[in-house]
């Protein structure tokens, strides 16, 4: 399966769909990532706080660790914000994963106010060629402007909660203006909209599953979904969304399922603490 790719503001590319690894751990994580890579997934999403970097690294080492198409992603936890801590945290993650192609700040943790220093360190890691691409996760427009103004470097990616009940139209618009690519976490939204006619209708029309319709919606929004599954069958299903297209009206109907209180567990970046 050949996955299309999007161009990032640093000139490199990002596959249009990736594989999420939370909460996979141990041999389950290694096996699931191996299956996903064999099947054609090239974007793998991990984080230090998922406590699975070594397990993911094992799968990467068993595949082709030099594969130029692979984008192994991990994230800096809140407790490691700050300049020196970020460099040290990166070193540890790199040792466990074997390679890091995209490094993200996991959450801004604004109350602690150290994400700008973390970003300065990430800019330095990229300048030294230790990591190909750098970005953030769960940042608001304000946080994006702040790190870019402090360093002159705009994040390449912002990985945010995005699914039909929380379609993030405003922040996606900000990303488009700033040249930041959107990655979608919890892209399936716990399947809460699968039975809604806006999703079930196109599923019947195109002979696809509701999950495929929702993932296709992300792809047409130019948002990169990161579905997680430990079942090979579902991994294949989730990848198989590049040979049909939703109409503008179908896209609008799915986006219309959005609600201001649509977040799955209330993770507001201004207040959530991820350490
Ligand atoms: P998801 O939308 O990937 O949903 C996963 C759930 O859906 C699992 O229970 C899985 O069994 C089920 N599922 C998978 N494929 C299916 C299919 N085809 N049909 C029906 N059910 C299916 O949500 P998620 O795992 O919460 O998020 C995906 C990834 O995003 C995570 O693995 C992680 O990598 C990342 N993430 C990042 C953050 C962040 O703060 N940056 C937060 C949460 C998740």
mmCIF file of C-alpha atoms and ligand atoms in Angstrom:
data_model
loop_
_atom_site.group_PDB
_atom_site.id
_atom_site.type_symbol
_atom_site.label_atom_id
_atom_site.label_comp_id
_atom_site.label_asym_id
_atom_site.label_seq_id
_atom_site.Cartn_x
_atom_site.Cartn_y
_atom_site.Cartn_z
ATOM 1 C CA UNK A 1 0.000 0.000 0.000
ATOM 2 C CA UNK A 2 1.478 3.318 -1.096
ATOM 3 C CA UNK A 3 0.522 6.180 1.220
ATOM 4 C CA UNK A 4 0.519 9.713 -0.253
ATOM 5 C CA UNK A 5 2.552 12.314 1.599
ATOM 6 C CA UNK A 6 2.346 15.965 2.581
ATOM 7 C CA UNK A 7 5.191 18.484 2.453
ATOM 8 C CA UNK A 8 6.263 20.078 5.738
ATOM 9 C CA UNK A 9 7.574 23.632 6.234
ATOM 10 C CA UNK A 10 11.132 22.238 6.649
ATOM 11 C CA UNK A 11 11.020 20.744 3.138
ATOM 12 C CA UNK A 12 10.647 17.099 4.250
ATOM 13 C CA UNK A 13 7.534 14.981 3.878
ATOM 14 C CA UNK A 14 5.015 13.370 6.203
ATOM 15 C CA UNK A 15 2.863 10.343 5.275
ATOM 16 C CA UNK A 16 -0.833 11.295 5.027
ATOM 17 C CA UNK A 17 -1.787 8.642 7.638
ATOM 18 C CA UNK A 18 0.151 7.114 10.524
ATOM 19 C CA UNK A 19 0.011 4.497 13.265
ATOM 20 C CA UNK A 20 -0.731 5.418 16.918
ATOM 21 C CA UNK A 21 0.912 3.296 19.620
ATOM 22 C CA UNK A 22 -0.854 4.339 22.835
ATOM 23 C CA UNK A 23 -1.568 2.338 25.041
ATOM 24 C CA UNK A 24 0.345 -0.550 23.455
ATOM 25 C CA UNK A 25 3.229 -1.867 25.542
ATOM 26 C CA UNK A 26 5.695 -4.745 25.689
ATOM 27 C CA UNK A 27 5.539 -7.511 23.103
ATOM 28 C CA UNK A 28 2.073 -6.325 22.079
ATOM 29 C CA UNK A 29 3.563 -2.981 21.013
ATOM 30 C CA UNK A 30 6.511 -4.614 19.207
ATOM 31 C CA UNK A 31 4.254 -7.035 17.354
ATOM 32 C CA UNK A 32 1.676 -4.379 16.417
ATOM 33 C CA UNK A 33 4.294 -1.942 15.091
ATOM 34 C CA UNK A 34 6.019 -4.750 13.135
ATOM 35 C CA UNK A 35 2.729 -5.721 11.518
ATOM 36 C CA UNK A 36 1.931 -2.087 10.734
ATOM 37 C CA UNK A 37 5.337 -1.420 9.129
ATOM 38 C CA UNK A 38 5.143 -4.653 7.103
ATOM 39 C CA UNK A 39 1.726 -3.545 5.885
ATOM 40 C CA UNK A 40 2.997 -0.162 4.680
ATOM 41 C CA UNK A 41 2.571 2.283 7.584
ATOM 42 C CA UNK A 42 5.594 4.612 7.592
ATOM 43 C CA UNK A 43 4.598 7.149 10.261
ATOM 44 C CA UNK A 44 4.789 5.699 13.782
ATOM 45 C CA UNK A 45 3.622 7.762 16.773
ATOM 46 C CA UNK A 46 5.133 7.096 20.202
ATOM 47 C CA UNK A 47 5.889 9.202 23.301
ATOM 48 C CA UNK A 48 8.166 8.874 26.312
ATOM 49 C CA UNK A 49 5.063 8.858 28.503
ATOM 50 C CA UNK A 50 3.566 5.867 26.611
ATOM 51 C CA UNK A 51 6.411 3.841 28.183
ATOM 52 C CA UNK A 52 6.796 1.865 24.963
ATOM 53 C CA UNK A 53 9.808 3.464 23.245
ATOM 54 C CA UNK A 54 12.001 0.356 23.711
ATOM 55 C CA UNK A 55 9.207 -1.902 22.438
ATOM 56 C CA UNK A 56 8.630 0.323 19.392
ATOM 57 C CA UNK A 57 12.411 0.559 18.852
ATOM 58 C CA UNK A 58 12.628 -3.240 18.758
ATOM 59 C CA UNK A 59 10.094 -3.360 15.919
ATOM 60 C CA UNK A 60 11.964 -0.632 13.997
ATOM 61 C CA UNK A 61 15.267 -2.492 14.430
ATOM 62 C CA UNK A 62 13.691 -5.718 13.173
ATOM 63 C CA UNK A 63 12.282 -3.946 10.080
ATOM 64 C CA UNK A 64 14.653 -1.794 8.028
ATOM 65 C CA UNK A 65 16.128 0.684 10.515
ATOM 66 C CA UNK A 66 17.620 2.765 7.653
ATOM 67 C CA UNK A 67 14.330 3.086 5.696
ATOM 68 C CA UNK A 68 14.363 6.722 4.510
ATOM 69 C CA UNK A 69 10.560 6.790 4.303
ATOM 70 C CA UNK A 70 10.036 5.987 7.998
ATOM 71 C CA UNK A 71 8.960 8.811 10.301
ATOM 72 C CA UNK A 72 9.486 7.589 13.850
ATOM 73 C CA UNK A 73 7.885 10.112 16.184
ATOM 74 C CA UNK A 74 8.220 10.551 19.915
ATOM 75 C CA UNK A 75 7.288 13.282 22.386
ATOM 76 C CA UNK A 76 8.936 15.234 25.171
ATOM 77 C CA UNK A 77 7.006 14.974 28.474
ATOM 78 C CA UNK A 78 6.193 17.999 30.634
ATOM 79 C CA UNK A 79 8.627 17.005 33.395
ATOM 80 C CA UNK A 80 11.522 17.318 30.913
ATOM 81 C CA UNK A 81 10.748 20.830 29.616
ATOM 82 C CA UNK A 82 13.630 23.291 29.907
ATOM 83 C CA UNK A 83 16.705 23.515 27.665
ATOM 84 C CA UNK A 84 19.173 21.024 29.188
ATOM 85 C CA UNK A 85 16.447 18.628 30.315
ATOM 86 C CA UNK A 86 15.087 18.491 26.763
ATOM 87 C CA UNK A 87 18.487 17.524 25.322
ATOM 88 C CA UNK A 88 18.915 14.827 27.991
ATOM 89 C CA UNK A 89 15.388 13.517 27.454
ATOM 90 C CA UNK A 90 15.964 13.364 23.683
ATOM 91 C CA UNK A 91 19.199 11.371 24.214
ATOM 92 C CA UNK A 92 17.307 8.795 26.282
ATOM 93 C CA UNK A 93 14.464 8.488 23.788
ATOM 94 C CA UNK A 94 16.930 8.143 20.907
ATOM 95 C CA UNK A 95 18.737 5.335 22.681
ATOM 96 C CA UNK A 96 15.490 3.426 23.188
ATOM 97 C CA UNK A 97 14.043 4.040 19.709
ATOM 98 C CA UNK A 98 17.217 3.831 17.601
ATOM 99 C CA UNK A 99 16.050 6.763 15.462
ATOM 100 C CA UNK A 100 13.801 9.805 15.870
ATOM 101 C CA UNK A 101 12.596 11.529 12.714
ATOM 102 C CA UNK A 102 9.982 13.805 14.253
ATOM 103 C CA UNK A 103 10.255 15.105 17.828
ATOM 104 C CA UNK A 104 7.259 16.820 19.447
ATOM 105 C CA UNK A 105 6.566 18.691 22.688
ATOM 106 C CA UNK A 106 3.750 16.521 24.084
ATOM 107 C CA UNK A 107 1.714 19.240 25.881
ATOM 108 C CA UNK A 108 2.515 22.916 26.553
ATOM 109 C CA UNK A 109 1.812 22.756 30.327
ATOM 110 C CA UNK A 110 1.462 26.577 30.346
ATOM 111 C CA UNK A 111 1.301 26.812 34.143
ATOM 112 C CA UNK A 112 4.937 25.678 34.284
ATOM 113 C CA UNK A 113 5.968 28.067 31.497
ATOM 114 C CA UNK A 114 8.973 26.100 30.198
ATOM 115 C CA UNK A 115 7.825 25.115 26.718
ATOM 116 C CA UNK A 116 9.715 27.979 25.045
ATOM 117 C CA UNK A 117 12.997 26.713 26.530
ATOM 118 C CA UNK A 118 12.087 23.194 25.411
ATOM 119 C CA UNK A 119 11.461 24.540 21.905
ATOM 120 C CA UNK A 120 14.848 26.346 21.854
ATOM 121 C CA UNK A 121 16.503 22.978 22.569
ATOM 122 C CA UNK A 122 14.515 21.253 19.843
ATOM 123 C CA UNK A 123 15.561 23.913 17.330
ATOM 124 C CA UNK A 124 19.181 23.246 18.330
ATOM 125 C CA UNK A 125 18.719 19.449 17.967
ATOM 126 C CA UNK A 126 17.415 20.008 14.434
ATOM 127 C CA UNK A 127 20.202 22.496 13.603
ATOM 128 C CA UNK A 128 22.785 19.893 14.660
ATOM 129 C CA UNK A 129 21.117 17.333 12.391
ATOM 130 C CA UNK A 130 20.225 15.043 15.308
ATOM 131 C CA UNK A 131 16.539 15.041 14.361
ATOM 132 C CA UNK A 132 15.010 15.632 10.959
ATOM 133 C CA UNK A 133 11.819 17.457 11.922
ATOM 134 C CA UNK A 134 10.438 19.145 15.037
ATOM 135 C CA UNK A 135 6.938 20.013 16.113
ATOM 136 C CA UNK A 136 4.498 20.260 18.974
ATOM 137 C CA UNK A 137 1.309 18.686 20.230
ATOM 138 C CA UNK A 138 -1.741 20.197 21.916
ATOM 139 C CA UNK A 139 -0.521 23.751 21.243
ATOM 140 C CA UNK A 140 -2.981 26.617 20.798
ATOM 141 C CA UNK A 141 -2.487 29.521 18.384
ATOM 142 C CA UNK A 142 -0.920 31.537 21.210
ATOM 143 C CA UNK A 143 1.659 28.837 22.010
ATOM 144 C CA UNK A 144 2.570 28.463 18.325
ATOM 145 C CA UNK A 145 3.221 32.198 17.929
ATOM 146 C CA UNK A 146 5.204 32.321 21.147
ATOM 147 C CA UNK A 147 7.725 29.591 20.236
ATOM 148 C CA UNK A 148 8.058 30.891 16.663
ATOM 149 C CA UNK A 149 8.705 34.456 17.838
ATOM 150 C CA UNK A 150 11.307 33.295 20.368
ATOM 151 C CA UNK A 151 13.329 31.234 17.865
ATOM 152 C CA UNK A 152 12.335 32.197 14.313
ATOM 153 C CA UNK A 153 11.329 28.560 13.750
ATOM 154 C CA UNK A 154 7.666 27.614 13.369
ATOM 155 C CA UNK A 155 6.817 24.012 14.392
ATOM 156 C CA UNK A 156 6.345 21.723 11.364
ATOM 157 C CA UNK A 157 3.492 19.805 12.978
ATOM 158 C CA UNK A 158 0.867 20.318 15.694
ATOM 159 C CA UNK A 159 -0.690 17.032 16.823
ATOM 160 C CA UNK A 160 -4.120 17.821 18.276
ATOM 161 C CA UNK A 161 -7.332 16.113 19.354
ATOM 162 C CA UNK A 162 -9.409 15.965 16.160
ATOM 163 C CA UNK A 163 -12.413 13.799 15.280
ATOM 164 C CA UNK A 164 -15.955 14.442 13.971
ATOM 165 C CA UNK A 165 -17.272 15.630 17.352
ATOM 166 C CA UNK A 166 -14.283 17.981 17.721
ATOM 167 C CA UNK A 167 -13.316 19.080 14.202
ATOM 168 C CA UNK A 168 -11.082 22.022 15.270
ATOM 169 C CA UNK A 169 -11.992 24.252 12.303
ATOM 170 C CA UNK A 170 -10.446 27.392 13.831
ATOM 171 C CA UNK A 171 -7.121 25.801 14.762
ATOM 172 C CA UNK A 172 -6.909 24.005 11.391
ATOM 173 C CA UNK A 173 -7.334 27.420 9.748
ATOM 174 C CA UNK A 174 -4.522 28.844 11.900
ATOM 175 C CA UNK A 175 -2.290 25.907 10.900
ATOM 176 C CA UNK A 176 -3.027 26.515 7.207
ATOM 177 C CA UNK A 177 -2.106 30.216 7.586
ATOM 178 C CA UNK A 178 1.114 29.446 9.483
ATOM 179 C CA UNK A 179 2.236 26.475 7.348
ATOM 180 C CA UNK A 180 1.895 23.962 10.204
ATOM 181 C CA UNK A 181 0.690 20.447 9.353
ATOM 182 C CA UNK A 182 -2.123 19.010 11.471
ATOM 183 C CA UNK A 183 -1.926 15.512 12.955
ATOM 184 C CA UNK A 184 -5.138 14.112 14.491
ATOM 185 C CA UNK A 185 -5.044 12.201 17.760
ATOM 186 C CA UNK A 186 -7.959 9.931 18.701
ATOM 187 C CA UNK A 187 -9.029 10.284 15.044
ATOM 188 C CA UNK A 188 -11.882 7.768 15.402
ATOM 189 C CA UNK A 189 -13.369 9.656 18.366
ATOM 190 C CA UNK A 190 -14.150 6.383 20.187
ATOM 191 C CA UNK A 191 -16.556 5.534 17.387
ATOM 192 C CA UNK A 192 -19.202 7.878 18.855
ATOM 193 C CA UNK A 193 -20.345 9.039 15.408
ATOM 194 C CA UNK A 194 -20.189 5.673 13.609
ATOM 195 C CA UNK A 195 -23.969 5.173 13.690
ATOM 196 C CA UNK A 196 -24.800 8.753 12.702
ATOM 197 C CA UNK A 197 -26.249 9.077 9.172
ATOM 198 C CA UNK A 198 -23.435 11.510 8.276
ATOM 199 C CA UNK A 199 -20.992 8.594 8.677
ATOM 200 C CA UNK A 200 -23.186 5.507 8.213
ATOM 201 C CA UNK A 201 -24.672 6.943 4.977
ATOM 202 C CA UNK A 202 -21.373 7.250 3.071
ATOM 203 C CA UNK A 203 -20.239 3.910 4.590
ATOM 204 C CA UNK A 204 -23.205 2.173 2.926
ATOM 205 C CA UNK A 205 -22.843 4.186 -0.295
ATOM 206 C CA UNK A 206 -19.134 3.429 -0.792
ATOM 207 C CA UNK A 207 -19.143 -0.068 0.747
ATOM 208 C CA UNK A 208 -16.718 1.032 3.485
ATOM 209 C CA UNK A 209 -16.684 0.786 7.265
ATOM 210 C CA UNK A 210 -17.560 3.836 9.407
ATOM 211 C CA UNK A 211 -13.916 3.947 10.579
ATOM 212 C CA UNK A 212 -12.777 4.224 6.956
ATOM 213 C CA UNK A 213 -15.244 7.063 6.307
ATOM 214 C CA UNK A 214 -13.975 9.004 9.332
ATOM 215 C CA UNK A 215 -10.324 8.416 8.380
ATOM 216 C CA UNK A 216 -11.058 9.509 4.802
ATOM 217 C CA UNK A 217 -12.625 12.700 6.231
ATOM 218 C CA UNK A 218 -9.309 13.444 8.029
ATOM 219 C CA UNK A 219 -7.327 12.797 4.842
ATOM 220 C CA UNK A 220 -9.502 15.207 2.836
ATOM 221 C CA UNK A 221 -9.067 17.843 5.573
ATOM 222 C CA UNK A 222 -5.281 17.452 5.084
ATOM 223 C CA UNK A 223 -5.111 16.322 8.704
ATOM 224 C CA UNK A 224 -2.930 13.252 9.297
ATOM 225 C CA UNK A 225 -4.855 10.670 11.365
ATOM 226 C CA UNK A 226 -2.952 8.326 13.688
ATOM 227 C CA UNK A 227 -5.341 5.391 14.278
ATOM 228 C CA UNK A 228 -4.205 2.745 16.754
ATOM 229 C CA UNK A 229 -5.080 -0.923 16.493
ATOM 230 C CA UNK A 230 -3.359 -4.111 17.607
ATOM 231 C CA UNK A 231 -5.407 -6.168 15.126
ATOM 232 C CA UNK A 232 -3.781 -6.681 11.720
ATOM 233 C CA UNK A 233 -7.207 -6.752 10.118
ATOM 234 C CA UNK A 234 -8.142 -3.306 11.471
ATOM 235 C CA UNK A 235 -4.689 -1.927 10.698
ATOM 236 C CA UNK A 236 -5.263 -2.885 7.056
ATOM 237 C CA UNK A 237 -8.793 -1.485 7.092
ATOM 238 C CA UNK A 238 -7.526 1.826 8.508
ATOM 239 C CA UNK A 239 -4.867 2.120 5.789
ATOM 240 C CA UNK A 240 -7.238 1.349 2.957
ATOM 241 C CA UNK A 241 -8.725 4.835 2.512
ATOM 242 C CA UNK A 242 -6.893 6.178 -0.526
ATOM 243 C CA UNK A 243 -9.038 4.839 -3.371
ATOM 244 C CA UNK A 244 -12.336 6.653 -2.823
ATOM 245 C CA UNK A 245 -13.407 10.228 -2.049
ATOM 246 C CA UNK A 246 -16.187 11.894 -0.083
ATOM 247 C CA UNK A 247 -18.146 14.697 -1.744
ATOM 248 C CA UNK A 248 -18.017 18.253 -0.380
ATOM 249 C CA UNK A 249 -21.523 17.767 1.051
ATOM 250 C CA UNK A 250 -20.497 14.523 2.775
ATOM 251 C CA UNK A 251 -17.413 16.225 4.196
ATOM 252 C CA UNK A 252 -19.528 19.132 5.482
ATOM 253 C CA UNK A 253 -22.075 16.785 7.087
ATOM 254 C CA UNK A 254 -19.340 15.011 9.073
ATOM 255 C CA UNK A 255 -17.752 18.316 10.129
ATOM 256 C CA UNK A 256 -21.261 19.387 11.166
ATOM 257 C CA UNK A 257 -21.198 16.751 13.941
ATOM 258 C CA UNK A 258 -18.791 18.989 15.865
ATOM 259 C CA UNK A 259 -19.801 20.282 19.295
ATOM 260 C CA UNK A 260 -18.078 22.842 21.535
ATOM 261 C CA UNK A 261 -17.963 20.203 24.304
ATOM 262 C CA UNK A 262 -16.846 17.481 21.889
ATOM 263 C CA UNK A 263 -13.496 16.721 23.528
ATOM 264 C CA UNK A 264 -13.329 13.066 24.597
ATOM 265 C CA UNK A 265 -11.977 13.605 28.115
ATOM 266 C CA UNK A 266 -11.708 17.359 28.420
ATOM 267 C CA UNK A 267 -7.996 17.730 27.717
ATOM 268 C CA UNK A 268 -7.839 21.514 27.376
ATOM 269 C CA UNK A 269 -4.238 22.508 26.485
ATOM 270 C CA UNK A 270 -4.508 25.693 28.594
ATOM 271 C CA UNK A 271 -5.137 23.716 31.782
ATOM 272 C CA UNK A 272 -4.214 20.064 31.236
ATOM 273 C CA UNK A 273 -1.059 18.988 33.072
ATOM 274 C CA UNK A 274 0.971 16.267 31.409
ATOM 275 C CA UNK A 275 4.186 15.640 33.282
HETATM 276 P P1 LIG B 1 -8.123 6.013 17.908
HETATM 277 O O1 LIG B 1 -9.068 6.944 17.264
HETATM 278 O O2 LIG B 1 -6.960 5.514 17.158
HETATM 279 O O3 LIG B 1 -8.982 4.833 18.470
HETATM 280 C C1 LIG B 1 -8.419 3.683 18.995
HETATM 281 C C2 LIG B 1 -9.545 2.737 19.392
HETATM 282 O O4 LIG B 1 -10.347 2.456 18.243
HETATM 283 C C3 LIG B 1 -9.021 1.424 19.894
HETATM 284 O O5 LIG B 1 -9.888 0.991 20.913
HETATM 285 C C4 LIG B 1 -9.094 0.522 18.671
HETATM 286 O O6 LIG B 1 -9.258 -0.821 19.012
HETATM 287 C C5 LIG B 1 -10.315 1.061 17.968
HETATM 288 N N1 LIG B 1 -10.217 0.870 16.500
HETATM 289 C C6 LIG B 1 -9.117 0.982 15.728
HETATM 290 N N2 LIG B 1 -9.407 0.762 14.436
HETATM 291 C C7 LIG B 1 -10.734 0.506 14.383
HETATM 292 C C8 LIG B 1 -11.629 0.214 13.318
HETATM 293 N N3 LIG B 1 -11.205 0.124 12.067
HETATM 294 N N4 LIG B 1 -12.937 0.022 13.623
HETATM 295 C C9 LIG B 1 -13.385 0.117 14.889
HETATM 296 N N5 LIG B 1 -12.580 0.399 15.951
HETATM 297 C C10 LIG B 1 -11.269 0.593 15.693
HETATM 298 O O7 LIG B 1 -7.670 6.784 19.255
HETATM 299 P P2 LIG B 1 -6.412 6.786 20.206
HETATM 300 O O8 LIG B 1 -5.736 5.464 20.286
HETATM 301 O O9 LIG B 1 -6.855 7.470 21.431
HETATM 302 O O10 LIG B 1 -5.451 7.806 19.465
HETATM 303 C C11 LIG B 1 -4.624 7.416 18.407
HETATM 304 C C12 LIG B 1 -3.193 7.762 18.682
HETATM 305 O O11 LIG B 1 -3.033 9.155 18.894
HETATM 306 C C13 LIG B 1 -2.642 7.146 19.978
HETATM 307 O O12 LIG B 1 -2.336 5.797 19.802
HETATM 308 C C14 LIG B 1 -1.444 8.021 20.198
HETATM 309 O O13 LIG B 1 -0.373 7.624 19.369
HETATM 310 C C15 LIG B 1 -1.966 9.384 19.777
HETATM 311 N N6 LIG B 1 -2.461 10.221 20.908
HETATM 312 C C16 LIG B 1 -1.816 11.373 21.171
HETATM 313 C C17 LIG B 1 -2.246 12.203 22.179
HETATM 314 C C18 LIG B 1 -1.515 13.488 22.438
HETATM 315 O O14 LIG B 1 -1.743 14.127 23.450
HETATM 316 N N7 LIG B 1 -0.637 13.904 21.542
HETATM 317 C C19 LIG B 1 -3.357 11.870 22.966
HETATM 318 C C20 LIG B 1 -4.022 10.668 22.682
HETATM 319 C C21 LIG B 1 -3.576 9.862 21.648
#
